[in-house]
Every structure is written in structure tokens, then in C-alpha cells.
mmCIF file of C-alpha atoms in Angstrom:
data_model
loop_
_atom_site.group_PDB
_atom_site.id
_atom_site.type_symbol
_atom_site.label_atom_id
_atom_site.label_comp_id
_atom_site.label_asym_id
_atom_site.label_seq_id
_atom_site.Cartn_x
_atom_site.Cartn_y
_atom_site.Cartn_z
ATOM 1 C CA UNK A 214 21.778 -3.294 4.866
ATOM 2 C CA UNK A 215 19.377 -4.965 7.247
ATOM 3 C CA UNK A 216 16.280 -3.596 8.947
ATOM 4 C CA UNK A 217 14.674 -4.545 12.231
ATOM 5 C CA UNK A 218 10.917 -4.446 12.686
ATOM 6 C CA UNK A 219 9.995 -4.134 16.346
ATOM 7 C CA UNK A 220 6.456 -4.085 17.732
ATOM 8 C CA UNK A 221 5.647 -2.265 20.934
ATOM 9 C CA UNK A 222 2.411 -1.882 22.862
ATOM 10 C CA UNK A 223 1.843 1.636 24.198
ATOM 11 C CA UNK A 224 -1.700 1.145 25.525
ATOM 12 C CA UNK A 225 -2.601 2.491 28.940
ATOM 13 C CA UNK A 226 0.675 4.397 29.236
ATOM 14 C CA UNK A 227 2.822 1.245 29.206
ATOM 15 C CA UNK A 228 5.755 0.563 26.916
ATOM 16 C CA UNK A 229 5.715 -3.163 26.374
ATOM 17 C CA UNK A 230 7.993 -4.826 23.830
ATOM 18 C CA UNK A 231 6.048 -7.523 21.958
ATOM 19 C CA UNK A 232 8.174 -9.038 19.193
ATOM 20 C CA UNK A 233 10.675 -8.268 16.442
ATOM 21 C CA UNK A 234 11.896 -9.520 13.089
ATOM 22 C CA UNK A 235 15.052 -8.790 11.104
ATOM 23 C CA UNK A 236 14.864 -8.541 7.312
ATOM 24 C CA UNK A 237 17.765 -8.663 4.873
ATOM 25 C CA UNK A 238 16.872 -5.465 3.009
ATOM 26 C CA UNK A 239 16.581 -1.822 3.956
ATOM 27 C CA UNK A 240 12.935 -0.847 4.430
ATOM 28 C CA UNK A 241 11.607 2.319 2.794
ATOM 29 C CA UNK A 242 8.151 2.555 4.381
ATOM 30 C CA UNK A 243 5.705 0.644 6.571
ATOM 31 C CA UNK A 244 1.981 1.158 7.168
ATOM 32 C CA UNK A 245 -0.532 -0.476 9.475
ATOM 33 C CA UNK A 246 -3.642 -1.680 7.643
ATOM 34 C CA UNK A 247 -6.345 -0.170 9.845
ATOM 35 C CA UNK A 248 -9.109 -1.334 7.495
ATOM 36 C CA UNK A 249 -8.624 -5.101 7.923
ATOM 37 C CA UNK A 250 -11.649 -6.603 9.675
ATOM 38 C CA UNK A 251 -10.036 -9.745 11.094
ATOM 39 C CA UNK A 252 -8.759 -10.735 14.538
ATOM 40 C CA UNK A 253 -5.143 -10.574 13.364
ATOM 41 C CA UNK A 254 -3.288 -7.284 13.041
ATOM 42 C CA UNK A 255 -1.633 -6.646 9.681
ATOM 43 C CA UNK A 256 0.827 -4.191 8.213
ATOM 44 C CA UNK A 257 2.856 -3.850 5.014
ATOM 45 C CA UNK A 258 6.520 -2.978 4.537
ATOM 46 C CA UNK A 259 8.254 -1.937 1.343
ATOM 47 C CA UNK A 260 11.888 -2.064 0.323
ATOM 48 C CA UNK A 261 13.135 -0.721 -2.990
ATOM 49 C CA UNK A 262 12.234 -3.841 -4.966
ATOM 50 C CA UNK A 263 9.494 -5.670 -3.038
ATOM 51 C CA UNK A 264 6.622 -5.335 -0.627
ATOM 52 C CA UNK A 265 5.666 -7.716 2.168
ATOM 53 C CA UNK A 266 2.526 -8.389 4.175
ATOM 54 C CA UNK A 267 2.981 -9.032 7.896
ATOM 55 C CA UNK A 268 0.492 -10.578 10.319
ATOM 56 C CA UNK A 269 0.868 -10.768 14.085
ATOM 57 C CA UNK A 270 -0.370 -14.084 15.405
ATOM 58 C CA UNK A 271 -2.121 -14.767 18.723
ATOM 59 C CA UNK A 272 1.240 -15.908 20.119
ATOM 60 C CA UNK A 273 2.904 -12.635 19.042
ATOM 61 C CA UNK A 274 4.857 -14.116 16.145
ATOM 62 C CA UNK A 275 5.144 -12.217 12.876
ATOM 63 C CA UNK A 276 4.182 -14.174 9.770
ATOM 64 C CA UNK A 277 5.143 -12.679 6.435
ATOM 65 C CA UNK A 278 4.126 -13.080 2.817
ATOM 66 C CA UNK A 279 5.924 -11.466 -0.110
ATOM 67 C CA UNK A 280 3.689 -9.285 -2.282
ATOM 68 C CA UNK A 281 2.872 -10.514 -5.759
ATOM 69 C CA UNK A 282 4.790 -8.742 -8.509
ATOM 70 C CA UNK A 283 3.142 -8.313 -11.904
ATOM 71 C CA UNK A 284 4.200 -10.653 -14.700
ATOM 72 C CA UNK A 285 5.233 -7.727 -16.875
ATOM 73 C CA UNK A 286 8.872 -6.718 -16.400
ATOM 74 C CA UNK A 287 8.250 -3.542 -14.367
ATOM 75 C CA UNK A 288 11.762 -3.553 -12.917
ATOM 76 C CA UNK A 289 13.603 -4.337 -16.174
ATOM 77 C CA UNK A 290 14.373 -2.447 -19.382
ATOM 78 C CA UNK A 291 13.607 1.251 -19.090
ATOM 79 C CA UNK A 292 12.186 0.674 -15.582
ATOM 80 C CA UNK A 293 15.223 -1.201 -14.209
ATOM 81 C CA UNK A 294 16.102 1.724 -11.925
ATOM 82 C CA UNK A 295 12.522 2.098 -10.639
ATOM 83 C CA UNK A 296 11.897 1.348 -6.982
ATOM 84 C CA UNK A 297 9.108 1.579 -4.420
ATOM 85 C CA UNK A 298 9.002 4.894 -2.554
ATOM 86 C CA UNK A 299 5.801 4.961 -0.464
ATOM 87 C CA UNK A 300 2.527 3.196 0.245
ATOM 88 C CA UNK A 301 -1.004 4.007 1.348
ATOM 89 C CA UNK A 302 -4.273 2.133 1.861
ATOM 90 C CA UNK A 303 -7.459 3.391 0.184
ATOM 91 C CA UNK A 304 -10.325 3.464 2.669
ATOM 92 C CA UNK A 305 -12.842 0.837 1.515
ATOM 93 C CA UNK A 306 -16.548 1.404 0.965
ATOM 94 C CA UNK A 307 -18.876 -0.172 3.562
ATOM 95 C CA UNK A 308 -19.909 -3.125 1.377
ATOM 96 C CA UNK A 309 -16.410 -3.678 -0.034
ATOM 97 C CA UNK A 310 -14.658 -6.959 0.840
ATOM 98 C CA UNK A 311 -11.096 -5.942 0.064
ATOM 99 C CA UNK A 312 -8.710 -3.122 0.857
ATOM 100 C CA UNK A 313 -6.739 -1.586 -2.002
ATOM 101 C CA UNK A 314 -3.123 -0.589 -1.458
ATOM 102 C CA UNK A 315 -1.441 2.169 -3.464
ATOM 103 C CA UNK A 316 2.309 1.808 -4.029
ATOM 104 C CA UNK A 317 4.299 4.829 -5.240
ATOM 105 C CA UNK A 318 7.347 4.298 -7.450
ATOM 106 C CA UNK A 319 10.447 6.322 -8.233
ATOM 107 C CA UNK A 320 9.498 6.549 -11.926
ATOM 108 C CA UNK A 321 6.241 8.423 -11.146
ATOM 109 C CA UNK A 322 3.954 5.392 -11.371
ATOM 110 C CA UNK A 323 1.411 4.190 -8.823
ATOM 111 C CA UNK A 324 0.458 0.534 -8.520
ATOM 112 C CA UNK A 325 -2.883 -0.616 -7.127
ATOM 113 C CA UNK A 326 -2.866 -3.960 -5.319
ATOM 114 C CA UNK A 327 -5.782 -5.933 -3.861
ATOM 115 C CA UNK A 328 -4.601 -6.827 -0.345
ATOM 116 C CA UNK A 329 -7.240 -9.491 0.250
ATOM 117 C CA UNK A 330 -5.883 -11.797 -2.430
ATOM 118 C CA UNK A 331 -2.363 -10.299 -2.803
ATOM 119 C CA UNK A 332 -3.012 -9.471 -6.456
ATOM 120 C CA UNK A 333 -1.545 -6.698 -8.618
ATOM 121 C CA UNK A 334 -4.427 -4.855 -10.343
ATOM 122 C CA UNK A 335 -3.280 -1.723 -12.183
ATOM 123 C CA UNK A 336 -0.328 0.506 -12.946
ATOM 124 C CA UNK A 337 -0.869 4.211 -13.583
ATOM 125 C CA UNK A 338 1.879 6.510 -14.920
ATOM 126 C CA UNK A 339 0.989 9.724 -13.084
ATOM 127 C CA UNK A 340 4.049 11.923 -12.572
ATOM 128 C CA UNK A 341 7.306 12.757 -14.331
ATOM 129 C CA UNK A 342 9.221 12.445 -11.028
ATOM 130 C CA UNK A 343 9.348 10.044 -8.092
ATOM 131 C CA UNK A 344 6.194 9.701 -5.993
ATOM 132 C CA UNK A 345 7.117 10.858 -2.488
ATOM 133 C CA UNK A 346 3.757 10.579 -0.715
ATOM 134 C CA UNK A 347 0.246 9.216 -1.223
ATOM 135 C CA UNK A 348 -2.708 10.112 1.002
ATOM 136 C CA UNK A 349 -6.161 8.592 0.645
ATOM 137 C CA UNK A 350 -9.389 9.783 2.262
ATOM 138 C CA UNK A 351 -12.958 8.616 1.769
ATOM 139 C CA UNK A 352 -13.400 11.116 -1.064
ATOM 140 C CA UNK A 353 -10.041 11.604 -2.785
ATOM 141 C CA UNK A 354 -6.482 10.459 -3.402
ATOM 142 C CA UNK A 355 -3.629 12.959 -3.167
ATOM 143 C CA UNK A 356 -0.231 12.216 -4.724
ATOM 144 C CA UNK A 357 2.866 14.314 -4.103
ATOM 145 C CA UNK A 358 5.906 14.214 -6.366
ATOM 146 C CA UNK A 359 9.420 14.436 -5.000
ATOM 147 C CA UNK A 360 10.444 17.240 -7.383
ATOM 148 C CA UNK A 361 6.971 18.586 -8.095
ATOM 149 C CA UNK A 362 5.559 21.907 -6.918
ATOM 150 C CA UNK A 363 1.935 20.775 -7.269
ATOM 151 C CA UNK A 364 -0.166 18.344 -5.228
ATOM 152 C CA UNK A 365 -2.138 16.090 -7.567
ATOM 153 C CA UNK A 366 -5.662 15.183 -6.462
ATOM 154 C CA UNK A 367 -8.287 12.768 -7.817
ATOM 155 C CA UNK A 368 -11.854 12.481 -6.550
ATOM 156 C CA UNK A 369 -12.928 8.941 -5.730
ATOM 157 C CA UNK A 370 -16.624 9.644 -6.212
ATOM 158 C CA UNK A 371 -17.244 10.773 -9.768
ATOM 159 C CA UNK A 372 -19.457 10.344 -12.782
ATOM 160 C CA UNK A 373 -17.865 9.432 -16.120
ATOM 161 C CA UNK A 374 -20.104 9.049 -19.167
ATOM 162 C CA UNK A 375 -23.214 8.784 -16.941
ATOM 163 C CA UNK A 376 -21.699 6.015 -14.752
ATOM 164 C CA UNK A 377 -21.062 6.602 -11.046
ATOM 165 C CA UNK A 378 -17.750 5.423 -9.552
ATOM 166 C CA UNK A 379 -16.421 5.324 -6.000
ATOM 167 C CA UNK A 380 -13.596 3.774 -3.949
ATOM 168 C CA UNK A 381 -14.749 0.252 -4.858
ATOM 169 C CA UNK A 382 -13.666 0.843 -8.492
ATOM 170 C CA UNK A 383 -9.837 1.056 -8.460
ATOM 171 C CA UNK A 384 -9.647 1.101 -12.258
ATOM 172 C CA UNK A 385 -11.092 4.620 -12.130
ATOM 173 C CA UNK A 386 -9.093 6.028 -9.182
ATOM 174 C CA UNK A 387 -7.008 8.262 -11.439
ATOM 175 C CA UNK A 388 -9.600 9.027 -14.155
ATOM 176 C CA UNK A 389 -10.619 12.584 -14.860
#
């Protein structure tokens, strides 16, 4: 199954078609990265087995880069049926240079990826069911499970063993 990505401009009440791209896989989710501080617009798409960065050039072409997968075999062995289900960007702190992306998986895990350098950082096993939605605010991350009756919430600003942590410390996103 193929997917078509089409970009439209709806500013000032106009509907203007800008560009499109066709990909060979079925896309599961797509999110605009509103936190990027460059002249180019960027968004990310996910299919079941990969994620891709997209950048719109000045000439309205879409450049793409495949997301880096971790060296560990996350989609083999007991995880061979795992797939990406959703994505979200964590709002960066003012002095932070990068934007962290959270990728939900069907096995209940969440990956954290540094979007500035396209680098996989951490994997957290959070739920016993598929992650269906991730929402990030300046103060917390909320994760919803597909078959769960509870919303799971983690504060981004916290003190652990007398050390203060915030959204610039992704290793501690899901710490108690």
C-alpha cells in the first residue's frame, strides 16, 4: 500500500496546492515540527517499521531522510511484531538546541530520538499494551494505551535525589 503526502497552503483563506510525494509504505502518523528554528519547514512521518524526516525547500520540493534505527534488534526476536503507532515532539527548553521526538510502539515502548542529529537516545518500556497516543506539554508527558483505562502522566520538571530535571534531560522523562 502506498501513501501520498500532499502539502497545501491555507493562509488568508486560500487553498493553494504546493507539492506532493508518494511513498511506498502506508503511513501511520505525521506531525509538523513546530519547534524547529530554521527557515525550512519540517515534519516527520511514521510507517509501521520506520520514521522519516521531511523538509520543504525554498523551491517547494520535499527532501527526506530516513530516521536512524538503533543498533539493537528492536524489530527482531520477541519484538519482531512491534511497530510504530504514534509520535509527538517534546517542547524544548529555551536554551535547548535540539527537539526530542517521542515514538510510541505497539509493544508498549516509547523511543526518544534527538531530531537535530537524527540519533536514537533511549527506549522505555512503559505499558503492557500498544501506545495509542502521546501528548507533551511544557510540564508533562501523557501516554495513552490502546487497551488501557488509565492515562499515564510524567512530570518533566522534577527533583530526584536532590537533582533538578526538566525537558532538556530526556533520560529522566519517565522517571518517578
